[in-house]
């Protein structure tokens, strides 16, 4: 198929530059590498960072899966998938197990990823300290000197006000005992999956022009206090489609009386689970 | 008795362009000592404090510091990281305006916790209890630990700032006009608080002020500054009761006798 674009949209020089930054990011787990972010044919905030990372590492043999909030069939996921189908002429899939490259927004698939896979996160705000310290010059120093008291102060404040840490998404983690990293707006339910993950984790922030990475088998620890350990979300309900009690559930209002239903946020997991149980 | 020298300042000089900030300052600071620096506005006392606390790097001179761990070090050639680490735990500055020293977006307890977390205590109840302990120690109501600094009065904000700094058990505390901008009765109460605490925990302090009442009440030794140089130095009561330099004489005689 003739597309009129270079393979994977970006020109080769740009892809080389981004790959170089990815290598640097992998060498310094959790460190945010600035890169010369390019304009992508969609607006900032829709995954331009993740797409640039994907575009620079994707090959003709790759099978791409794109998810948005766990689902394969939402607007953002479908558009990005179609985009790469068009500019790379590659195979795409909904199946986590078949994919060699997964671009994600806001979730990590329930199925455990393996060492042959790469997961690319779309990052809205790469700097976990940004809301606590607005100056970039200062946050860089805080990272460089490992002065992370502010982050724990935030957790302290939540415990003192609400009795427990109420942050349920983008819950800050410490990567490889060094850098505090924003795991992107994934639910804290997914944080433990990042620890010692077999797959390579890459993070691209388009507007902020930063790339960071967590290499395979790297220690990722969610921040907590000794006497207030980190906990993930739990539900009393199970998925109303597949009956799973182990997955992350979305709450859905299904009528005007406010009747609620819970279903798996990971659509592929839900489907396979349903097939398995049939 | 052998009292440990913790700071040795030699020929400390700072110029702002051609303007003298402070010039040829020499003094030694011993453990547990409270040193007062007095002088009129523009006499260089704030410049001196900024040089000592690492906020600006002086044009010339030497500052040797002796830490609890690590022996004697040349303060001015310490890497930025170590200076910041010092300021965040072993040293502390109490600013004239408490809003400079407090984080207004976090609660009183959070402010104290931030200081303690710098020396990495990751235990919530420890932070909580230490916060309450220091609030009570500085005569605040520990039930207000979850309130924000802006809901406190000026005097209470200053007390909070002092408890924040003292909570990490610092080696040296720098105070820049700690009671400036407060009314007289609140000033007196805060000075009382400071005095009872410093005797209690044996902290070393350098206080910059233009208020002779403050130095008489709190300090052991005194540097009198004028036009960037030290004109007189000695034990506080000696300097105040028997001033030698004409400027010190002027200063002591300018106290309003009501």
Short mmCIF file of C-alpha atoms in Angstrom, two decimals:
data_model
loop_
_atom_site.label_atom_id
_atom_site.label_comp_id
_atom_site.label_asym_id
_atom_site.label_seq_id
_atom_site.Cartn_x
_atom_site.Cartn_y
_atom_site.Cartn_z
CA UNK A 1 0.00 0.00 0.00
CA UNK A 2 1.34 3.42 -0.90
CA UNK A 3 0.81 5.95 1.89
CA UNK A 4 2.77 9.03 0.86
CA UNK A 5 4.45 8.93 4.29
CA UNK A 6 7.69 7.48 5.52
CA UNK A 7 7.28 4.18 7.34
CA UNK A 8 5.63 4.96 10.72
CA UNK A 9 4.98 8.60 9.75
CA UNK A 10 8.11 10.16 11.33
CA UNK A 11 11.21 10.71 9.18
CA UNK A 12 14.21 8.46 9.82
CA UNK A 13 16.34 11.15 11.46
CA UNK A 14 13.61 11.89 13.99
CA UNK A 15 13.17 8.22 14.77
CA UNK A 16 16.90 7.87 15.35
CA UNK A 17 16.82 10.82 17.74
CA UNK A 18 13.92 9.35 19.67
CA UNK A 19 15.55 5.90 19.80
CA UNK A 20 18.70 7.47 21.19
CA UNK A 21 16.60 9.11 23.92
CA UNK A 22 14.86 5.82 24.62
CA UNK A 23 18.24 4.12 25.09
CA UNK A 24 19.26 6.84 27.51
CA UNK A 25 15.96 6.52 29.36
CA UNK A 26 16.41 2.75 29.67
CA UNK A 27 19.90 3.28 31.07
CA UNK A 28 18.61 5.62 33.80
CA UNK A 29 15.35 4.00 34.93
CA UNK A 30 12.71 6.57 35.79
CA UNK A 31 14.74 9.58 34.68
CA UNK A 32 12.88 11.97 32.39
CA UNK A 33 14.87 12.57 29.20
CA UNK A 34 13.95 15.67 27.23
CA UNK A 35 13.55 15.01 23.50
CA UNK A 36 12.75 17.04 20.42
CA UNK A 37 9.08 16.21 20.26
CA UNK A 38 7.46 16.53 16.84
CA UNK A 39 3.99 17.60 15.89
CA UNK A 40 1.75 14.64 15.29
CA UNK A 41 -1.44 14.76 13.24
CA UNK A 42 -3.59 14.92 16.36
CA UNK A 43 -3.88 17.26 19.32
CA UNK A 44 -1.65 17.22 22.41
CA UNK A 45 -3.32 15.22 25.12
CA UNK A 46 -4.44 12.50 22.74
CA UNK A 47 -1.30 10.43 22.94
CA UNK A 48 1.21 12.27 20.77
CA UNK A 49 4.09 11.29 23.07
CA UNK A 50 3.18 7.63 23.14
CA UNK A 51 2.70 7.66 19.36
CA UNK A 52 6.16 9.10 18.75
CA UNK A 53 7.72 6.42 20.92
CA UNK A 54 5.68 3.74 19.17
CA UNK A 55 6.52 5.16 15.73
CA UNK A 56 10.24 5.10 16.41
CA UNK A 57 10.42 1.50 17.66
CA UNK A 58 7.77 -0.19 15.53
CA UNK A 59 8.95 -2.62 12.83
CA UNK A 60 7.25 -4.39 9.95
CA UNK A 61 6.99 -7.62 11.99
CA UNK A 62 5.33 -5.96 14.96
CA UNK A 63 1.76 -6.66 15.95
CA UNK A 64 0.26 -3.60 17.59
CA UNK A 65 -2.42 -3.38 20.24
CA UNK A 66 -3.74 -0.03 21.42
CA UNK A 67 -5.91 0.40 24.49
CA UNK A 68 -7.61 3.36 26.07
CA UNK A 69 -8.87 2.88 29.65
CA UNK A 70 -8.37 -0.83 29.07
CA UNK A 71 -10.67 -0.97 26.05
CA UNK A 72 -9.67 -1.76 22.46
CA UNK A 73 -12.75 -0.19 20.91
CA UNK A 74 -12.75 3.38 22.24
CA UNK A 75 -12.14 6.42 20.03
CA UNK A 76 -8.54 7.10 21.00
CA UNK A 77 -7.51 3.46 20.72
CA UNK A 78 -9.25 2.89 17.39
CA UNK A 79 -7.84 6.09 15.83
CA UNK A 80 -4.27 5.39 16.87
CA UNK A 81 -4.53 1.79 15.72
CA UNK A 82 -5.89 2.89 12.32
CA UNK A 83 -3.19 5.49 12.04
CA UNK A 84 -0.38 2.95 12.45
CA UNK A 85 -2.16 0.48 10.21
CA UNK A 86 -2.15 3.13 7.51
CA UNK A 87 1.39 4.51 7.88
CA UNK A 88 3.10 1.17 8.65
CA UNK A 89 0.90 -1.35 6.94
CA UNK A 90 1.27 -3.66 9.93
CA UNK A 91 -0.95 -6.12 11.73
CA UNK A 92 -2.97 -5.02 14.72
CA UNK A 93 -4.70 -7.10 17.33
CA UNK A 94 -7.01 -6.89 20.31
CA UNK A 95 -5.38 -9.86 21.99
CA UNK A 96 -2.82 -8.95 24.65
CA UNK A 97 -1.04 -12.28 24.22
CA UNK A 98 -0.61 -11.81 20.44
CA UNK A 99 0.71 -8.26 20.57
CA UNK A 100 4.41 -7.48 20.44
CA UNK A 101 3.86 -3.78 21.05
CA UNK A 102 1.11 -2.30 23.21
CA UNK A 103 0.35 1.39 23.39
CA UNK A 104 -1.80 2.27 26.35
CA UNK A 105 -3.64 5.12 27.95
CA UNK A 106 -4.64 4.78 31.61
CA UNK A 107 -4.34 0.98 32.05
CA UNK A 108 -1.97 -1.96 32.06
CA UNK A 109 -3.57 -5.11 30.60
CA UNK A 110 -4.70 -7.69 33.16
CA UNK A 111 -2.84 -10.44 31.28
CA UNK A 112 0.75 -10.60 32.50
CA UNK A 113 3.11 -9.21 29.86
CA UNK A 114 6.13 -11.23 28.78
CA UNK A 115 9.74 -10.46 27.88
CA UNK A 116 9.02 -10.26 24.15
CA UNK A 117 6.59 -7.40 24.57
CA UNK A 118 6.99 -3.66 24.92
CA UNK A 119 4.36 -1.45 26.53
CA UNK A 120 4.23 2.25 25.63
CA UNK A 121 2.38 4.61 27.97
CA UNK A 122 0.82 7.90 26.91
CA UNK A 123 1.86 10.48 29.49
CA UNK A 124 -0.07 13.70 30.17
CA UNK A 125 2.32 15.01 32.87
CA UNK A 126 5.68 13.28 33.27
CA UNK A 127 6.71 15.24 36.37
CA UNK A 128 5.27 13.67 39.54
CA UNK A 129 6.35 16.69 41.60
CA UNK A 130 4.82 19.30 39.32
CA UNK A 131 1.76 20.04 41.41
CA UNK A 132 3.91 20.32 44.50
CA UNK A 133 6.69 22.44 42.98
CA UNK A 134 5.79 24.49 39.91
CA UNK A 135 9.36 25.45 38.92
CA UNK A 136 11.03 23.09 36.46
CA UNK A 137 14.48 24.30 37.55
CA UNK A 138 13.66 23.29 41.11
CA UNK A 139 12.04 19.93 40.34
CA UNK A 140 15.11 18.91 38.35
CA UNK A 141 17.24 19.67 41.39
CA UNK A 142 14.87 17.76 43.64
CA UNK A 143 15.29 14.72 41.40
CA UNK A 144 19.04 15.17 41.03
CA UNK A 145 19.60 15.44 44.78
CA UNK A 146 16.91 12.88 45.61
CA UNK A 147 15.04 15.35 47.81
CA UNK A 148 11.66 13.73 47.81
CA UNK A 149 10.21 14.90 51.13
CA UNK A 150 7.48 16.87 49.33
CA UNK A 151 5.97 13.75 47.83
CA UNK A 152 5.61 12.10 51.22
CA UNK A 153 4.21 15.34 52.66
CA UNK A 154 1.40 15.03 50.15
CA UNK A 155 0.66 11.49 51.33
CA UNK A 156 0.89 12.73 54.93
CA UNK A 157 -1.67 15.42 54.18
CA UNK A 158 -4.11 12.94 52.71
CA UNK A 159 -3.84 10.59 55.65
CA UNK A 160 -4.29 13.42 58.15
CA UNK A 161 -7.33 14.76 56.30
CA UNK A 162 -9.05 11.57 55.17
CA UNK A 163 -7.59 8.80 57.28
CA UNK A 164 -5.88 7.12 54.35
CA UNK A 165 -4.15 8.00 51.09
CA UNK A 166 -6.97 8.88 48.71
CA UNK A 167 -4.89 9.12 45.55
CA UNK A 168 -6.27 6.30 43.41
CA UNK A 169 -4.62 6.99 40.07
CA UNK A 170 -1.20 8.25 38.95
CA UNK A 171 0.01 7.01 42.32
CA UNK A 172 3.71 7.93 42.54
CA UNK A 173 6.29 5.16 42.45
CA UNK A 174 9.99 4.91 43.16
CA UNK A 175 11.88 3.28 40.31
CA UNK A 176 14.96 1.18 40.98
CA UNK A 177 15.41 2.78 44.46
CA UNK A 178 16.19 6.10 42.83
CA UNK A 179 13.83 8.29 40.81
CA UNK A 180 10.27 9.06 41.80
CA UNK A 181 8.25 8.42 38.68
CA UNK A 182 4.76 9.24 37.51
CA UNK A 183 3.20 5.94 36.42
CA UNK A 184 0.79 7.97 34.20
CA UNK A 185 -2.90 8.06 35.13
CA UNK A 186 -3.23 4.30 35.56
CA UNK A 187 -5.28 3.23 38.58
CA UNK A 188 -3.14 2.33 41.57
CA UNK A 189 -4.60 -1.17 41.05
CA UNK A 190 -2.04 -1.52 38.23
CA UNK A 191 0.98 -0.25 40.17
CA UNK A 192 2.06 -3.69 41.44
CA UNK A 193 2.14 -4.94 37.82
CA UNK A 194 4.93 -2.48 37.07
CA UNK A 195 7.20 -4.06 39.63
CA UNK A 196 9.60 -6.56 38.09
CA UNK A 197 7.60 -6.57 34.86
CA UNK A 198 9.13 -8.80 32.18
CA UNK A 199 8.23 -6.38 29.41
CA UNK A 200 10.04 -3.13 28.67
CA UNK A 201 7.99 -0.11 29.76
CA UNK A 202 8.39 3.13 27.80
CA UNK A 203 6.69 6.44 28.56
CA UNK A 204 6.22 9.29 26.09
CA UNK A 205 4.94 12.76 26.93
CA UNK A 206 4.26 14.77 23.76
CA UNK A 207 3.34 18.18 25.11
CA UNK A 208 6.03 18.12 27.80
CA UNK A 209 8.54 16.51 25.41
CA UNK A 210 9.88 13.92 27.83
CA UNK A 211 10.64 10.22 27.50
CA UNK A 212 11.29 7.89 30.43
CA UNK A 213 11.53 4.16 30.81
CA UNK A 214 11.43 1.26 33.19
CA UNK A 215 13.60 -1.64 31.95
CA UNK A 216 12.42 -5.23 32.40
CA UNK A 217 12.82 -6.76 35.86
CA UNK A 218 13.17 -3.40 37.59
CA UNK A 219 12.01 -2.75 41.12
CA UNK A 220 9.07 -0.36 41.19
CA UNK A 221 7.77 0.56 44.62
CA UNK A 222 4.62 2.54 45.33
CA UNK A 223 5.34 5.20 47.96
CA UNK A 224 3.86 4.69 51.40
CA UNK A 225 4.48 4.97 55.13
CA UNK A 226 5.67 2.10 57.34
CA UNK A 227 2.43 2.26 59.31
CA UNK A 228 0.18 3.05 56.31
CA UNK A 229 1.24 0.53 53.66
CA UNK A 230 0.22 0.87 50.01
CA UNK A 231 -3.05 -0.86 49.11
CA UNK A 232 -4.86 -1.40 45.83
CA UNK A 233 -8.58 -0.95 45.13
CA UNK A 234 -10.97 -3.79 45.85
CA UNK A 235 -14.60 -4.38 44.91
CA UNK A 236 -17.42 -6.26 46.57
CA UNK A 237 -18.93 -6.93 43.13
CA UNK A 238 -17.66 -9.05 40.25
CA UNK A 239 -17.72 -8.28 36.52
CA UNK A 240 -21.33 -8.58 35.35
CA UNK A 241 -20.21 -9.93 31.94
CA UNK A 242 -17.49 -12.46 32.66
CA UNK A 243 -17.82 -12.79 36.42
CA UNK A 244 -14.16 -12.00 37.13
CA UNK A 245 -13.28 -10.98 40.67
CA UNK A 246 -9.62 -10.34 39.92
CA UNK A 247 -9.77 -7.54 37.36
CA UNK A 248 -10.14 -3.77 37.59
CA UNK A 249 -13.85 -2.93 37.39
CA UNK A 250 -15.52 0.11 35.84
CA UNK A 251 -18.71 1.33 37.45
CA UNK A 252 -21.45 1.98 34.91
CA UNK A 253 -24.79 3.67 35.52
CA UNK A 254 -27.31 1.81 33.39
CA UNK A 255 -30.64 3.56 33.89
CA UNK A 256 -32.23 6.80 35.08
CA UNK A 257 -32.83 5.34 38.53
CA UNK A 258 -29.08 5.14 39.01
CA UNK A 259 -28.80 1.34 38.87
CA UNK A 260 -25.14 0.41 38.79
CA UNK A 261 -23.28 -2.32 37.01
CA UNK A 262 -19.63 -3.31 37.23
CA UNK A 263 -17.70 -4.57 34.22
CA UNK A 264 -14.03 -5.29 33.46
CA UNK A 265 -12.20 -2.26 32.16
CA UNK A 266 -9.89 -4.55 30.14
CA UNK A 267 -12.15 -5.65 27.27
CA UNK A 268 -9.76 -8.27 25.92
CA UNK A 269 -9.39 -9.88 29.35
CA UNK A 270 -13.18 -9.87 29.75
CA UNK A 271 -13.73 -11.54 26.36
CA UNK A 272 -11.11 -14.25 26.89
CA UNK A 273 -12.38 -14.90 30.39
CA UNK A 274 -15.90 -15.31 29.04
CA UNK A 275 -14.74 -17.74 26.34
CA UNK A 276 -12.75 -19.73 28.87
CA UNK A 277 -15.74 -20.08 31.17
CA UNK A 278 -18.14 -21.14 28.43
CA UNK B 1 35.68 21.90 79.97
CA UNK B 2 36.26 21.61 76.28
CA UNK B 3 33.46 23.25 74.28
CA UNK B 4 33.38 22.35 70.63
CA UNK B 5 33.90 25.07 68.05
CA UNK B 6 31.33 24.54 65.31
CA UNK B 7 31.94 27.50 63.06
CA UNK B 8 35.02 29.52 62.29
CA UNK B 9 34.63 32.62 60.13
CA UNK B 10 37.67 34.37 58.76
CA UNK B 11 37.86 37.62 56.82
CA UNK B 12 34.39 37.13 55.35
CA UNK B 13 33.74 39.81 52.73
CA UNK B 14 30.98 40.41 50.27
CA UNK B 15 30.63 43.16 47.70
CA UNK B 16 27.55 44.04 45.70
CA UNK B 17 29.35 45.50 42.68
CA UNK B 18 31.42 48.29 44.21
CA UNK B 19 29.15 48.50 47.22
CA UNK B 20 30.33 46.90 50.44
CA UNK B 21 27.94 44.31 51.82
CA UNK B 22 30.12 43.21 54.69
CA UNK B 23 33.88 43.30 55.09
CA UNK B 24 36.54 41.45 57.05
CA UNK B 25 34.26 39.61 59.43
CA UNK B 26 35.93 37.24 61.90
CA UNK B 27 34.32 35.21 64.64
CA UNK B 28 34.10 31.77 66.19
CA UNK B 29 30.89 30.06 67.17
CA UNK B 30 30.87 27.43 69.89
CA UNK B 31 28.34 24.72 70.56
CA UNK B 32 25.34 25.88 72.55
CA UNK B 33 26.23 29.52 72.07
CA UNK B 34 23.78 32.18 70.98
CA UNK B 35 25.38 34.88 68.90
CA UNK B 36 23.62 38.16 68.24
CA UNK B 37 24.36 40.40 65.27
CA UNK B 38 23.04 43.93 65.68
CA UNK B 39 23.30 47.06 63.63
CA UNK B 40 21.15 49.61 61.87
CA UNK B 41 19.45 48.97 58.55
CA UNK B 42 22.02 48.65 55.79
CA UNK B 43 24.84 47.77 58.16
CA UNK B 44 25.41 44.43 56.44
CA UNK B 45 23.94 42.11 59.04
CA UNK B 46 21.53 40.44 56.63
CA UNK B 47 24.28 40.10 54.02
CA UNK B 48 26.42 38.40 56.65
CA UNK B 49 23.60 36.03 57.56
CA UNK B 50 23.02 35.19 53.91
CA UNK B 51 26.72 34.40 53.46
CA UNK B 52 26.74 32.21 56.55
CA UNK B 53 23.64 30.29 55.57
CA UNK B 54 24.82 29.73 52.01
CA UNK B 55 22.15 31.84 50.35
CA UNK B 56 24.81 33.95 48.63
CA UNK B 57 28.43 33.07 48.12
CA UNK B 58 30.74 35.74 49.52
CA UNK B 59 33.39 37.54 47.44
CA UNK B 60 36.16 36.51 49.81
CA UNK B 61 36.83 34.84 53.12
CA UNK B 62 36.59 31.46 54.75
CA UNK B 63 33.92 29.61 56.70
CA UNK B 64 34.97 26.38 58.36
CA UNK B 65 32.24 24.30 59.88
CA UNK B 66 32.53 21.29 62.08
CA UNK B 67 29.74 18.78 61.74
CA UNK B 68 28.58 16.17 64.17
CA UNK B 69 29.67 13.62 61.63
CA UNK B 70 32.45 14.23 59.17
CA UNK B 71 34.82 16.58 60.96
CA UNK B 72 35.80 20.09 59.86
CA UNK B 73 34.73 21.17 56.40
CA UNK B 74 35.18 24.23 54.25
CA UNK B 75 31.57 25.37 53.94
CA UNK B 76 32.06 27.59 50.91
CA UNK B 77 33.48 24.82 48.76
CA UNK B 78 30.81 22.27 49.65
CA UNK B 79 28.84 21.07 46.63
CA UNK B 80 25.33 22.50 46.31
CA UNK B 81 23.79 19.17 47.21
CA UNK B 82 25.52 19.06 50.60
CA UNK B 83 24.65 22.69 51.32
CA UNK B 84 21.00 22.02 50.60
CA UNK B 85 21.08 18.89 52.72
CA UNK B 86 22.58 20.89 55.59
CA UNK B 87 19.91 23.56 55.29
CA UNK B 88 17.16 20.98 55.20
CA UNK B 89 18.14 19.10 58.31
CA UNK B 90 21.21 20.04 60.36
CA UNK B 91 20.82 23.78 59.93
CA UNK B 92 17.74 25.91 59.70
CA UNK B 93 16.69 29.47 59.00
CA UNK B 94 13.84 31.18 60.79
CA UNK B 95 12.78 33.98 58.47
CA UNK B 96 11.41 37.30 59.60
CA UNK B 97 8.27 36.65 57.58
CA UNK B 98 6.96 33.19 58.50
CA UNK B 99 5.44 32.89 55.04
CA UNK B 100 8.97 32.63 53.60
CA UNK B 101 9.74 29.64 55.75
CA UNK B 102 6.40 27.85 55.66
CA UNK B 103 4.61 26.10 52.85
CA UNK B 104 1.20 27.75 52.93
CA UNK B 105 -0.48 25.06 50.85
CA UNK B 106 0.09 22.35 53.41
CA UNK B 107 -1.14 22.01 56.97
CA UNK B 108 0.79 22.89 60.12
CA UNK B 109 1.59 19.22 60.72
CA UNK B 110 2.60 18.78 57.09
CA UNK B 111 5.06 21.65 57.40
CA UNK B 112 6.78 20.01 60.34
CA UNK B 113 6.60 16.61 58.63
CA UNK B 114 8.36 18.00 55.55
CA UNK B 115 11.36 18.89 57.67
CA UNK B 116 11.43 15.46 59.31
CA UNK B 117 10.98 13.64 56.00
CA UNK B 118 14.19 15.27 54.79
CA UNK B 119 15.99 13.09 57.27
CA UNK B 120 13.80 10.28 55.93
CA UNK B 121 11.37 9.24 58.63
CA UNK B 122 8.71 7.32 56.72
CA UNK B 123 6.46 6.58 59.65
CA UNK B 124 3.15 8.43 59.83
CA UNK B 125 2.52 8.22 63.57
CA UNK B 126 6.08 9.30 64.30
CA UNK B 127 5.58 12.39 62.11
CA UNK B 128 2.24 13.06 63.72
CA UNK B 129 3.49 12.75 67.28
CA UNK B 130 6.64 14.76 66.67
CA UNK B 131 4.53 17.48 65.04
CA UNK B 132 2.24 17.65 68.05
CA UNK B 133 5.16 17.53 70.47
CA UNK B 134 6.86 20.51 68.84
CA UNK B 135 3.65 22.50 68.55
CA UNK B 136 3.11 22.09 72.27
CA UNK B 137 6.73 22.86 72.97
CA UNK B 138 6.32 26.20 71.19
CA UNK B 139 3.11 26.78 73.12
CA UNK B 140 0.69 26.19 70.29
CA UNK B 141 -2.54 24.25 70.48
CA UNK B 142 -1.69 20.81 69.07
CA UNK B 143 -5.35 20.25 68.17
CA UNK B 144 -4.79 22.72 65.37
CA UNK B 145 -2.21 20.45 63.71
CA UNK B 146 -4.37 19.96 60.60
CA UNK B 147 -5.10 23.63 60.05
CA UNK B 148 -3.36 25.64 57.36
CA UNK B 149 -0.77 28.29 58.25
CA UNK B 150 -2.96 31.08 56.90
CA UNK B 151 -5.58 30.34 59.53
CA UNK B 152 -3.03 31.16 62.24
CA UNK B 153 -2.22 34.63 63.55
CA UNK B 154 1.15 36.19 62.72
CA UNK B 155 2.60 35.22 66.08
CA UNK B 156 1.34 31.65 65.74
CA UNK B 157 2.81 31.41 62.24
CA UNK B 158 6.16 32.43 63.68
CA UNK B 159 5.82 29.78 66.40
CA UNK B 160 4.99 27.22 63.73
CA UNK B 161 8.05 28.20 61.74
CA UNK B 162 10.22 27.81 64.82
CA UNK B 163 8.76 24.40 65.66
CA UNK B 164 9.29 23.29 62.06
CA UNK B 165 12.97 24.21 62.19
CA UNK B 166 13.61 22.80 65.65
CA UNK B 167 11.80 19.50 64.97
CA UNK B 168 14.78 18.07 63.09
CA UNK B 169 17.02 18.76 66.08
CA UNK B 170 19.31 21.13 64.15
CA UNK B 171 22.90 21.95 64.97
CA UNK B 172 22.72 25.65 64.08
CA UNK B 173 19.63 27.83 63.75
CA UNK B 174 19.83 31.17 61.96
CA UNK B 175 17.19 33.67 62.93
CA UNK B 176 16.56 36.77 60.88
CA UNK B 177 14.58 39.28 62.94
CA UNK B 178 12.42 36.52 64.43
CA UNK B 179 10.13 38.98 66.18
CA UNK B 180 10.09 41.73 63.56
CA UNK B 181 6.60 42.72 62.48
CA UNK B 182 4.92 41.39 65.60
CA UNK B 183 3.32 43.48 68.31
CA UNK B 184 5.16 43.94 71.60
CA UNK B 185 3.21 41.51 73.76
CA UNK B 186 3.46 38.74 71.16
CA UNK B 187 7.18 39.52 70.73
CA UNK B 188 7.72 39.07 74.43
CA UNK B 189 5.87 35.76 74.50
CA UNK B 190 7.80 34.39 71.55
CA UNK B 191 11.11 35.45 73.03
CA UNK B 192 10.11 33.66 76.23
CA UNK B 193 9.34 30.54 74.24
CA UNK B 194 12.61 30.68 72.33
CA UNK B 195 14.58 31.22 75.49
CA UNK B 196 13.06 28.31 77.35
CA UNK B 197 13.56 25.97 74.39
CA UNK B 198 17.16 26.87 73.64
CA UNK B 199 18.19 26.29 77.22
CA UNK B 200 16.35 23.01 77.06
CA UNK B 201 17.78 21.51 73.89
CA UNK B 202 21.13 23.30 73.87
CA UNK B 203 20.88 24.54 70.28
CA UNK B 204 23.41 26.91 68.75
CA UNK B 205 21.95 30.07 67.25
CA UNK B 206 22.85 33.13 65.28
CA UNK B 207 20.26 35.89 65.63
CA UNK B 208 20.24 38.95 63.43
CA UNK B 209 18.18 41.82 64.78
CA UNK B 210 18.09 45.55 65.28
CA UNK B 211 16.23 45.12 68.56
CA UNK B 212 18.56 45.46 71.54
CA UNK B 213 15.92 44.00 73.85
CA UNK B 214 16.06 40.77 71.87
CA UNK B 215 19.85 40.47 72.12
CA UNK B 216 19.93 41.35 75.79
CA UNK B 217 17.30 38.75 76.50
CA UNK B 218 18.61 35.91 74.36
CA UNK B 219 22.23 36.15 73.29
CA UNK B 220 25.56 35.30 74.93
CA UNK B 221 27.84 37.11 72.52
CA UNK B 222 27.33 40.10 70.31
CA UNK B 223 28.70 41.51 67.06
CA UNK B 224 27.88 45.17 66.48
CA UNK B 225 27.98 46.12 62.81
CA UNK B 226 28.10 49.43 61.04
CA UNK B 227 28.69 50.14 57.35
CA UNK B 228 29.58 46.52 56.64
CA UNK B 229 32.22 46.05 59.30
CA UNK B 230 32.16 44.77 62.88
CA UNK B 231 32.84 47.74 65.15
CA UNK B 232 32.56 45.98 68.47
CA UNK B 233 32.35 42.43 69.73
CA UNK B 234 32.19 40.74 73.09
CA UNK B 235 29.93 39.26 75.73
CA UNK B 236 26.46 40.70 75.36
CA UNK B 237 26.14 42.20 78.82
CA UNK B 238 29.63 43.68 78.61
CA UNK B 239 28.94 45.32 75.25
CA UNK B 240 25.58 46.67 76.27
CA UNK B 241 26.56 47.88 79.75
CA UNK B 242 29.97 49.22 78.82
CA UNK B 243 29.94 50.11 75.15
CA UNK B 244 33.36 51.14 73.81
CA UNK B 245 32.72 52.20 70.25
CA UNK B 246 30.91 55.45 69.62
CA UNK B 247 28.31 53.74 67.46
CA UNK B 248 27.52 51.17 70.15
CA UNK B 249 27.22 53.99 72.64
CA UNK B 250 24.78 55.74 70.32
CA UNK B 251 22.86 52.50 69.84
CA UNK B 252 22.50 51.71 73.55
CA UNK B 253 21.52 55.27 74.38
CA UNK B 254 18.85 55.31 71.68
CA UNK B 255 16.59 52.88 73.54
CA UNK B 256 13.41 54.70 74.43
CA UNK B 257 13.07 55.01 78.17
CA UNK B 258 9.36 55.02 78.86
#
